[in-house]
Amino acid sequence: MIRTFPALAAAATLAAGAAMAESHASAPQPAATAQMKLADGTSVGTATITPGTDGVLVHLEVEGLEPGPKGVHLHQIGECDGGTDFKSAGPHIGDDGNTAHGLLHPDGPHAGDLPNVFVGEDGSGQMEAFTSAVSLSDTPDGMLDSDGASVMIHAEGDDHFTQPGGTTGARLACGVLEPAS
Ligand SMILES: [Cu+2]
C-alpha cells in the first residue's frame, strides 16, 4: 500500500507537465499571410497576421530593401498590381475621408496605420505591432472580406502626422493578405 503513494505523486506531476505543454502547443497561429513584392514581382519578404482576443498581431520580415525607415500600412483592397504602382490596393483601411492619417495625428489615425519597419544596412528588417483597430473577419470592415486587404511598405518613413500619407512617398512593396493554410 505505502509504496503506491510515491508512484501516484509522480503520475500527478507528469499530468501537470503534460497540461502545460498542451496549452503552449495551442498558441494562436497566423490566420493570414502576405507575400511582399516589388512592382516588378521581386519577392522582398512576408507579413503574417495572428488574431488575439482584442486585436491582431502584425509581423513583418523584409530583405533586399534600401536601409532606413519605411512606412507600413494596411490598405483596403487585396490587389497588388505593380502596373498601377500599387494604387490598385486602394486607400488605407479606415480612410473614410473624415479621419486623418497618422498614429500621432489628433484627428487620426486610420485603422490601417502601423509603425515603420526599420531596414538595416544588410537590407533586412522586421516589424511587429499589435492593433485592435482592424480585424480579419469576413465582414465589410474585416480584412478577409470579399475585396480583401493588403499590406503596403512605402519607400520612406512615416512621420505619423503629415497628410495625406505621412511623408511615406511611393508604394514600394505590396502583399495581398490570404487566409493562412
Ligand atoms: Cu500606405
JSON list of C-alpha atoms and ligand atoms in Angstrom, two decimals:
[
{"chain": "A", "resi": 1, "resn": "MET", "atom": "CA", "xyz": [0.00, 0.00, 0.00]},
{"chain": "A", "resi": 2, "resn": "ILE", "atom": "CA", "xyz": [2.60, 2.54, 1.14]},
{"chain": "A", "resi": 3, "resn": "ARG", "atom": "CA", "xyz": [4.70, 2.03, -1.99]},
{"chain": "A", "resi": 4, "resn": "THR", "atom": "CA", "xyz": [1.90, 3.20, -4.27]},
{"chain": "A", "resi": 5, "resn": "PHE", "atom": "CA", "xyz": [1.88, 6.76, -2.84]},
{"chain": "A", "resi": 6, "resn": "PRO", "atom": "CA", "xyz": [5.15, 7.94, -4.46]},
{"chain": "A", "resi": 7, "resn": "ALA", "atom": "CA", "xyz": [4.01, 6.38, -7.69]},
{"chain": "A", "resi": 8, "resn": "LEU", "atom": "CA", "xyz": [0.75, 8.32, -7.59]},
{"chain": "A", "resi": 9, "resn": "ALA", "atom": "CA", "xyz": [2.57, 11.57, -6.83]},
{"chain": "A", "resi": 10, "resn": "ALA", "atom": "CA", "xyz": [4.85, 11.03, -9.81]},
{"chain": "A", "resi": 11, "resn": "ALA", "atom": "CA", "xyz": [1.85, 10.36, -12.05]},
{"chain": "A", "resi": 12, "resn": "ALA", "atom": "CA", "xyz": [0.20, 13.60, -10.88]},
{"chain": "A", "resi": 13, "resn": "THR", "atom": "CA", "xyz": [3.37, 15.60, -11.67]},
{"chain": "A", "resi": 14, "resn": "LEU", "atom": "CA", "xyz": [3.54, 14.09, -15.16]},
{"chain": "A", "resi": 15, "resn": "ALA", "atom": "CA", "xyz": [-0.10, 15.02, -15.77]},
{"chain": "A", "resi": 16, "resn": "ALA", "atom": "CA", "xyz": [0.51, 18.64, -14.75]},
{"chain": "A", "resi": 17, "resn": "GLY", "atom": "CA", "xyz": [3.52, 18.84, -17.07]},
{"chain": "A", "resi": 18, "resn": "ALA", "atom": "CA", "xyz": [1.50, 17.45, -19.95]},
{"chain": "A", "resi": 19, "resn": "ALA", "atom": "CA", "xyz": [-1.27, 20.01, -19.40]},
{"chain": "A", "resi": 20, "resn": "MET", "atom": "CA", "xyz": [1.20, 22.90, -19.56]},
{"chain": "A", "resi": 21, "resn": "ALA", "atom": "CA", "xyz": [2.81, 21.60, -22.73]},
{"chain": "A", "resi": 22, "resn": "GLU", "atom": "CA", "xyz": [-0.64, 21.28, -24.25]},
{"chain": "A", "resi": 23, "resn": "SER", "atom": "CA", "xyz": [-1.53, 24.94, -23.57]},
{"chain": "A", "resi": 24, "resn": "HIS", "atom": "CA", "xyz": [1.74, 26.06, -25.23]},
{"chain": "A", "resi": 25, "resn": "ALA", "atom": "CA", "xyz": [1.01, 23.89, -28.25]},
{"chain": "A", "resi": 26, "resn": "SER", "atom": "CA", "xyz": [-2.31, 25.68, -28.77]},
{"chain": "A", "resi": 27, "resn": "ALA", "atom": "CA", "xyz": [-0.82, 29.19, -29.01]},
{"chain": "A", "resi": 28, "resn": "PRO", "atom": "CA", "xyz": [-2.61, 31.13, -31.78]},
{"chain": "A", "resi": 29, "resn": "GLN", "atom": "CA", "xyz": [-1.13, 30.68, -35.25]},
{"chain": "A", "resi": 30, "resn": "PRO", "atom": "CA", "xyz": [-1.11, 33.26, -38.09]},
{"chain": "A", "resi": 31, "resn": "ALA", "atom": "CA", "xyz": [-4.53, 33.34, -39.75]},
{"chain": "A", "resi": 32, "resn": "ALA", "atom": "CA", "xyz": [-3.42, 35.40, -42.75]},
{"chain": "A", "resi": 33, "resn": "THR", "atom": "CA", "xyz": [-0.16, 35.87, -44.65]},
{"chain": "A", "resi": 34, "resn": "ALA", "atom": "CA", "xyz": [1.02, 38.22, -47.38]},
{"chain": "A", "resi": 35, "resn": "GLN", "atom": "CA", "xyz": [3.99, 37.72, -49.73]},
{"chain": "A", "resi": 36, "resn": "MET", "atom": "CA", "xyz": [5.55, 41.17, -50.10]},
{"chain": "A", "resi": 37, "resn": "LYS", "atom": "CA", "xyz": [6.63, 42.00, -53.66]},
{"chain": "A", "resi": 38, "resn": "LEU", "atom": "CA", "xyz": [8.08, 44.95, -55.54]},
{"chain": "A", "resi": 39, "resn": "ALA", "atom": "CA", "xyz": [6.26, 46.29, -58.61]},
{"chain": "A", "resi": 40, "resn": "ASP", "atom": "CA", "xyz": [8.45, 44.08, -60.84]},
{"chain": "A", "resi": 41, "resn": "GLY", "atom": "CA", "xyz": [7.40, 40.98, -58.90]},
{"chain": "A", "resi": 42, "resn": "THR", "atom": "CA", "xyz": [10.59, 40.57, -56.85]},
{"chain": "A", "resi": 43, "resn": "SER", "atom": "CA", "xyz": [9.81, 38.95, -53.50]},
{"chain": "A", "resi": 44, "resn": "VAL", "atom": "CA", "xyz": [11.09, 41.01, -50.56]},
{"chain": "A", "resi": 45, "resn": "GLY", "atom": "CA", "xyz": [9.52, 39.36, -47.54]},
{"chain": "A", "resi": 46, "resn": "THR", "atom": "CA", "xyz": [6.47, 38.11, -45.69]},
{"chain": "A", "resi": 47, "resn": "ALA", "atom": "CA", "xyz": [3.82, 39.57, -43.42]},
{"chain": "A", "resi": 48, "resn": "THR", "atom": "CA", "xyz": [1.69, 37.49, -41.08]},
{"chain": "A", "resi": 49, "resn": "ILE", "atom": "CA", "xyz": [-1.35, 38.43, -39.03]},
{"chain": "A", "resi": 50, "resn": "THR", "atom": "CA", "xyz": [-2.25, 36.48, -35.91]},
{"chain": "A", "resi": 51, "resn": "PRO", "atom": "CA", "xyz": [-5.58, 37.15, -34.20]},
{"chain": "A", "resi": 52, "resn": "GLY", "atom": "CA", "xyz": [-5.64, 37.72, -30.45]},
{"chain": "A", "resi": 53, "resn": "THR", "atom": "CA", "xyz": [-8.58, 38.22, -28.10]},
{"chain": "A", "resi": 54, "resn": "ASP", "atom": "CA", "xyz": [-8.69, 42.00, -28.56]},
{"chain": "A", "resi": 55, "resn": "GLY", "atom": "CA", "xyz": [-6.93, 42.66, -31.86]},
{"chain": "A", "resi": 56, "resn": "VAL", "atom": "CA", "xyz": [-4.34, 41.27, -34.22]},
{"chain": "A", "resi": 57, "resn": "LEU", "atom": "CA", "xyz": [-0.56, 40.93, -34.14]},
{"chain": "A", "resi": 58, "resn": "VAL", "atom": "CA", "xyz": [1.11, 42.05, -37.36]},
{"chain": "A", "resi": 59, "resn": "HIS", "atom": "CA", "xyz": [4.58, 40.62, -38.01]},
{"chain": "A", "resi": 60, "resn": "LEU", "atom": "CA", "xyz": [6.67, 41.71, -40.99]},
{"chain": "A", "resi": 61, "resn": "GLU", "atom": "CA", "xyz": [10.05, 40.46, -42.21]},
{"chain": "A", "resi": 62, "resn": "VAL", "atom": "CA", "xyz": [11.72, 42.01, -45.23]},
{"chain": "A", "resi": 63, "resn": "GLU", "atom": "CA", "xyz": [15.00, 41.66, -47.14]},
{"chain": "A", "resi": 64, "resn": "GLY", "atom": "CA", "xyz": [16.61, 43.23, -50.18]},
{"chain": "A", "resi": 65, "resn": "LEU", "atom": "CA", "xyz": [15.43, 46.78, -49.43]},
{"chain": "A", "resi": 66, "resn": "GLU", "atom": "CA", "xyz": [17.29, 50.07, -49.12]},
{"chain": "A", "resi": 67, "resn": "PRO", "atom": "CA", "xyz": [18.29, 50.81, -45.50]},
{"chain": "A", "resi": 68, "resn": "GLY", "atom": "CA", "xyz": [16.19, 53.17, -43.41]},
{"chain": "A", "resi": 69, "resn": "PRO", "atom": "CA", "xyz": [12.68, 53.51, -42.01]},
{"chain": "A", "resi": 70, "resn": "LYS", "atom": "CA", "xyz": [9.77, 52.59, -44.28]},
{"chain": "A", "resi": 71, "resn": "GLY", "atom": "CA", "xyz": [6.09, 53.29, -43.68]},
{"chain": "A", "resi": 72, "resn": "VAL", "atom": "CA", "xyz": [3.81, 50.26, -43.27]},
{"chain": "A", "resi": 73, "resn": "HIS", "atom": "CA", "xyz": [0.04, 50.40, -43.67]},
{"chain": "A", "resi": 74, "resn": "LEU", "atom": "CA", "xyz": [-2.89, 48.06, -44.21]},
{"chain": "A", "resi": 75, "resn": "HIS", "atom": "CA", "xyz": [-4.69, 49.08, -47.40]},
{"chain": "A", "resi": 76, "resn": "GLN", "atom": "CA", "xyz": [-8.35, 48.47, -48.21]},
{"chain": "A", "resi": 77, "resn": "ILE", "atom": "CA", "xyz": [-8.19, 46.24, -51.29]},
{"chain": "A", "resi": 78, "resn": "GLY", "atom": "CA", "xyz": [-6.43, 42.92, -51.77]},
{"chain": "A", "resi": 79, "resn": "GLU", "atom": "CA", "xyz": [-4.96, 43.70, -55.17]},
{"chain": "A", "resi": 80, "resn": "CYS", "atom": "CA", "xyz": [-1.25, 44.42, -55.70]},
{"chain": "A", "resi": 81, "resn": "ASP", "atom": "CA", "xyz": [-0.88, 45.43, -59.34]},
{"chain": "A", "resi": 82, "resn": "GLY", "atom": "CA", "xyz": [2.62, 46.75, -59.99]},
{"chain": "A", "resi": 83, "resn": "GLY", "atom": "CA", "xyz": [1.40, 48.30, -63.26]},
{"chain": "A", "resi": 84, "resn": "THR", "atom": "CA", "xyz": [-0.65, 50.77, -61.20]},
{"chain": "A", "resi": 85, "resn": "ASP", "atom": "CA", "xyz": [2.23, 51.46, -58.78]},
{"chain": "A", "resi": 86, "resn": "PHE", "atom": "CA", "xyz": [0.05, 49.51, -56.33]},
{"chain": "A", "resi": 87, "resn": "LYS", "atom": "CA", "xyz": [-2.70, 52.12, -56.45]},
{"chain": "A", "resi": 88, "resn": "SER", "atom": "CA", "xyz": [-4.90, 49.05, -57.03]},
{"chain": "A", "resi": 89, "resn": "ALA", "atom": "CA", "xyz": [-4.68, 48.42, -53.27]},
{"chain": "A", "resi": 90, "resn": "GLY", "atom": "CA", "xyz": [-6.80, 51.50, -52.59]},
{"chain": "A", "resi": 91, "resn": "PRO", "atom": "CA", "xyz": [-6.55, 53.81, -49.60]},
{"chain": "A", "resi": 92, "resn": "HIS", "atom": "CA", "xyz": [-5.63, 52.91, -46.02]},
{"chain": "A", "resi": 93, "resn": "ILE", "atom": "CA", "xyz": [-8.16, 50.83, -44.10]},
{"chain": "A", "resi": 94, "resn": "GLY", "atom": "CA", "xyz": [-10.20, 53.38, -42.16]},
{"chain": "A", "resi": 95, "resn": "ASP", "atom": "CA", "xyz": [-9.54, 56.26, -44.57]},
{"chain": "A", "resi": 96, "resn": "ASP", "atom": "CA", "xyz": [-13.14, 57.42, -44.92]},
{"chain": "A", "resi": 97, "resn": "GLY", "atom": "CA", "xyz": [-12.24, 60.97, -45.95]},
{"chain": "A", "resi": 98, "resn": "ASN", "atom": "CA", "xyz": [-13.01, 62.31, -42.46]},
{"chain": "A", "resi": 99, "resn": "THR", "atom": "CA", "xyz": [-10.26, 60.67, -40.46]},
{"chain": "A", "resi": 100, "resn": "ALA", "atom": "CA", "xyz": [-6.67, 61.92, -40.66]},
{"chain": "A", "resi": 101, "resn": "HIS", "atom": "CA", "xyz": [-3.71, 59.67, -41.38]},
{"chain": "A", "resi": 102, "resn": "GLY", "atom": "CA", "xyz": [-1.11, 59.20, -38.70]},
{"chain": "A", "resi": 103, "resn": "LEU", "atom": "CA", "xyz": [-0.71, 57.35, -35.41]},
{"chain": "A", "resi": 104, "resn": "LEU", "atom": "CA", "xyz": [0.19, 60.70, -33.82]},
{"chain": "A", "resi": 105, "resn": "HIS", "atom": "CA", "xyz": [-2.37, 62.91, -35.57]},
{"chain": "A", "resi": 106, "resn": "PRO", "atom": "CA", "xyz": [-5.07, 64.35, -33.26]},
{"chain": "A", "resi": 107, "resn": "ASP", "atom": "CA", "xyz": [-7.75, 63.62, -35.90]},
{"chain": "A", "resi": 108, "resn": "GLY", "atom": "CA", "xyz": [-6.39, 60.18, -36.70]},
{"chain": "A", "resi": 109, "resn": "PRO", "atom": "CA", "xyz": [-5.30, 57.56, -37.10]},
{"chain": "A", "resi": 110, "resn": "HIS", "atom": "CA", "xyz": [-6.57, 55.43, -39.93]},
{"chain": "A", "resi": 111, "resn": "ALA", "atom": "CA", "xyz": [-7.29, 51.91, -38.73]},
{"chain": "A", "resi": 112, "resn": "GLY", "atom": "CA", "xyz": [-4.63, 50.64, -41.13]},
{"chain": "A", "resi": 113, "resn": "ASP", "atom": "CA", "xyz": [-1.83, 52.89, -39.85]},
{"chain": "A", "resi": 114, "resn": "LEU", "atom": "CA", "xyz": [1.12, 50.98, -38.39]},
{"chain": "A", "resi": 115, "resn": "PRO", "atom": "CA", "xyz": [4.63, 51.73, -37.11]},
{"chain": "A", "resi": 116, "resn": "ASN", "atom": "CA", "xyz": [7.55, 51.87, -39.55]},
{"chain": "A", "resi": 117, "resn": "VAL", "atom": "CA", "xyz": [9.72, 48.90, -40.40]},
{"chain": "A", "resi": 118, "resn": "PHE", "atom": "CA", "xyz": [13.42, 49.77, -39.97]},
{"chain": "A", "resi": 119, "resn": "VAL", "atom": "CA", "xyz": [15.66, 48.25, -42.62]},
{"chain": "A", "resi": 120, "resn": "GLY", "atom": "CA", "xyz": [19.30, 47.76, -41.65]},
{"chain": "A", "resi": 121, "resn": "GLU", "atom": "CA", "xyz": [22.50, 48.09, -43.70]},
{"chain": "A", "resi": 122, "resn": "ASP", "atom": "CA", "xyz": [22.14, 44.47, -44.83]},
{"chain": "A", "resi": 123, "resn": "GLY", "atom": "CA", "xyz": [18.78, 45.25, -46.40]},
{"chain": "A", "resi": 124, "resn": "SER", "atom": "CA", "xyz": [16.74, 43.24, -43.92]},
{"chain": "A", "resi": 125, "resn": "GLY", "atom": "CA", "xyz": [14.26, 44.42, -41.34]},
{"chain": "A", "resi": 126, "resn": "GLN", "atom": "CA", "xyz": [11.50, 43.30, -39.03]},
{"chain": "A", "resi": 127, "resn": "MET", "atom": "CA", "xyz": [8.44, 44.91, -37.52]},
{"chain": "A", "resi": 128, "resn": "GLU", "atom": "CA", "xyz": [5.89, 43.64, -35.05]},
{"chain": "A", "resi": 129, "resn": "ALA", "atom": "CA", "xyz": [2.85, 45.59, -33.90]},
{"chain": "A", "resi": 130, "resn": "PHE", "atom": "CA", "xyz": [-0.42, 44.81, -32.15]},
{"chain": "A", "resi": 131, "resn": "THR", "atom": "CA", "xyz": [-3.55, 46.70, -33.18]},
{"chain": "A", "resi": 132, "resn": "SER", "atom": "CA", "xyz": [-7.17, 46.46, -32.14]},
{"chain": "A", "resi": 133, "resn": "ALA", "atom": "CA", "xyz": [-8.25, 48.84, -34.94]},
{"chain": "A", "resi": 134, "resn": "VAL", "atom": "CA", "xyz": [-8.65, 46.08, -37.55]},
{"chain": "A", "resi": 135, "resn": "SER", "atom": "CA", "xyz": [-9.90, 42.51, -37.67]},
{"chain": "A", "resi": 136, "resn": "LEU", "atom": "CA", "xyz": [-9.55, 39.56, -40.01]},
{"chain": "A", "resi": 137, "resn": "SER", "atom": "CA", "xyz": [-13.28, 38.85, -40.04]},
{"chain": "A", "resi": 138, "resn": "ASP", "atom": "CA", "xyz": [-15.32, 38.33, -43.19]},
{"chain": "A", "resi": 139, "resn": "THR", "atom": "CA", "xyz": [-17.35, 41.50, -42.54]},
{"chain": "A", "resi": 140, "resn": "PRO", "atom": "CA", "xyz": [-17.28, 44.73, -44.60]},
{"chain": "A", "resi": 141, "resn": "ASP", "atom": "CA", "xyz": [-14.67, 46.13, -42.19]},
{"chain": "A", "resi": 142, "resn": "GLY", "atom": "CA", "xyz": [-12.73, 42.88, -41.96]},
{"chain": "A", "resi": 143, "resn": "MET", "atom": "CA", "xyz": [-9.51, 42.26, -43.88]},
{"chain": "A", "resi": 144, "resn": "LEU", "atom": "CA", "xyz": [-10.68, 38.89, -45.25]},
{"chain": "A", "resi": 145, "resn": "ASP", "atom": "CA", "xyz": [-13.91, 40.30, -46.70]},
{"chain": "A", "resi": 146, "resn": "SER", "atom": "CA", "xyz": [-14.78, 39.91, -50.38]},
{"chain": "A", "resi": 147, "resn": "ASP", "atom": "CA", "xyz": [-12.36, 42.61, -51.63]},
{"chain": "A", "resi": 148, "resn": "GLY", "atom": "CA", "xyz": [-9.63, 41.57, -49.20]},
{"chain": "A", "resi": 149, "resn": "ALA", "atom": "CA", "xyz": [-6.84, 43.83, -47.94]},
{"chain": "A", "resi": 150, "resn": "SER", "atom": "CA", "xyz": [-3.11, 44.34, -48.50]},
{"chain": "A", "resi": 151, "resn": "VAL", "atom": "CA", "xyz": [0.00, 45.10, -46.54]},
{"chain": "A", "resi": 152, "resn": "MET", "atom": "CA", "xyz": [1.95, 48.01, -48.05]},
{"chain": "A", "resi": 153, "resn": "ILE", "atom": "CA", "xyz": [5.55, 49.09, -47.50]},
{"chain": "A", "resi": 154, "resn": "HIS", "atom": "CA", "xyz": [6.30, 52.64, -48.62]},
{"chain": "A", "resi": 155, "resn": "ALA", "atom": "CA", "xyz": [9.62, 53.99, -49.87]},
{"chain": "A", "resi": 156, "resn": "GLU", "atom": "CA", "xyz": [10.13, 56.44, -46.99]},
{"chain": "A", "resi": 157, "resn": "GLY", "atom": "CA", "xyz": [9.50, 56.51, -43.26]},
{"chain": "A", "resi": 158, "resn": "ASP", "atom": "CA", "xyz": [6.12, 57.61, -41.91]},
{"chain": "A", "resi": 159, "resn": "ASP", "atom": "CA", "xyz": [6.21, 60.68, -39.61]},
{"chain": "A", "resi": 160, "resn": "HIS", "atom": "CA", "xyz": [2.73, 59.59, -38.41]},
{"chain": "A", "resi": 161, "resn": "PHE", "atom": "CA", "xyz": [1.41, 63.12, -38.83]},
{"chain": "A", "resi": 162, "resn": "THR", "atom": "CA", "xyz": [1.77, 64.68, -42.31]},
{"chain": "A", "resi": 163, "resn": "GLN", "atom": "CA", "xyz": [-1.24, 64.44, -44.67]},
{"chain": "A", "resi": 164, "resn": "PRO", "atom": "CA", "xyz": [-2.21, 62.56, -46.66]},
{"chain": "A", "resi": 165, "resn": "GLY", "atom": "CA", "xyz": [0.23, 59.68, -46.32]},
{"chain": "A", "resi": 166, "resn": "GLY", "atom": "CA", "xyz": [2.69, 60.79, -43.66]},
{"chain": "A", "resi": 167, "resn": "THR", "atom": "CA", "xyz": [5.80, 61.54, -45.83]},
{"chain": "A", "resi": 168, "resn": "THR", "atom": "CA", "xyz": [5.98, 57.89, -46.88]},
{"chain": "A", "resi": 169, "resn": "GLY", "atom": "CA", "xyz": [6.28, 58.53, -50.61]},
{"chain": "A", "resi": 170, "resn": "ALA", "atom": "CA", "xyz": [5.79, 55.86, -53.24]},
{"chain": "A", "resi": 171, "resn": "ARG", "atom": "CA", "xyz": [4.24, 52.47, -52.67]},
{"chain": "A", "resi": 172, "resn": "LEU", "atom": "CA", "xyz": [7.33, 50.25, -52.67]},
{"chain": "A", "resi": 173, "resn": "ALA", "atom": "CA", "xyz": [6.18, 46.72, -51.88]},
{"chain": "A", "resi": 174, "resn": "CYS", "atom": "CA", "xyz": [2.72, 45.21, -51.64]},
{"chain": "A", "resi": 175, "resn": "GLY", "atom": "CA", "xyz": [1.32, 41.89, -50.39]},
{"chain": "A", "resi": 176, "resn": "VAL", "atom": "CA", "xyz": [-2.22, 40.58, -50.69]},
{"chain": "A", "resi": 177, "resn": "LEU", "atom": "CA", "xyz": [-3.48, 39.09, -47.43]},
{"chain": "A", "resi": 178, "resn": "GLU", "atom": "CA", "xyz": [-4.50, 35.47, -47.95]},
{"chain": "A", "resi": 179, "resn": "PRO", "atom": "CA", "xyz": [-6.02, 33.12, -45.39]},
{"chain": "A", "resi": 180, "resn": "ALA", "atom": "CA", "xyz": [-3.20, 31.01, -43.91]},
{"chain": "A", "resi": 181, "resn": "SER", "atom": "CA", "xyz": [-3.40, 27.38, -44.98]},
{"chain": "B", "resi": 1, "resn": "CU", "atom": "CU", "xyz": [0.10, 53.20, -47.24]}
]
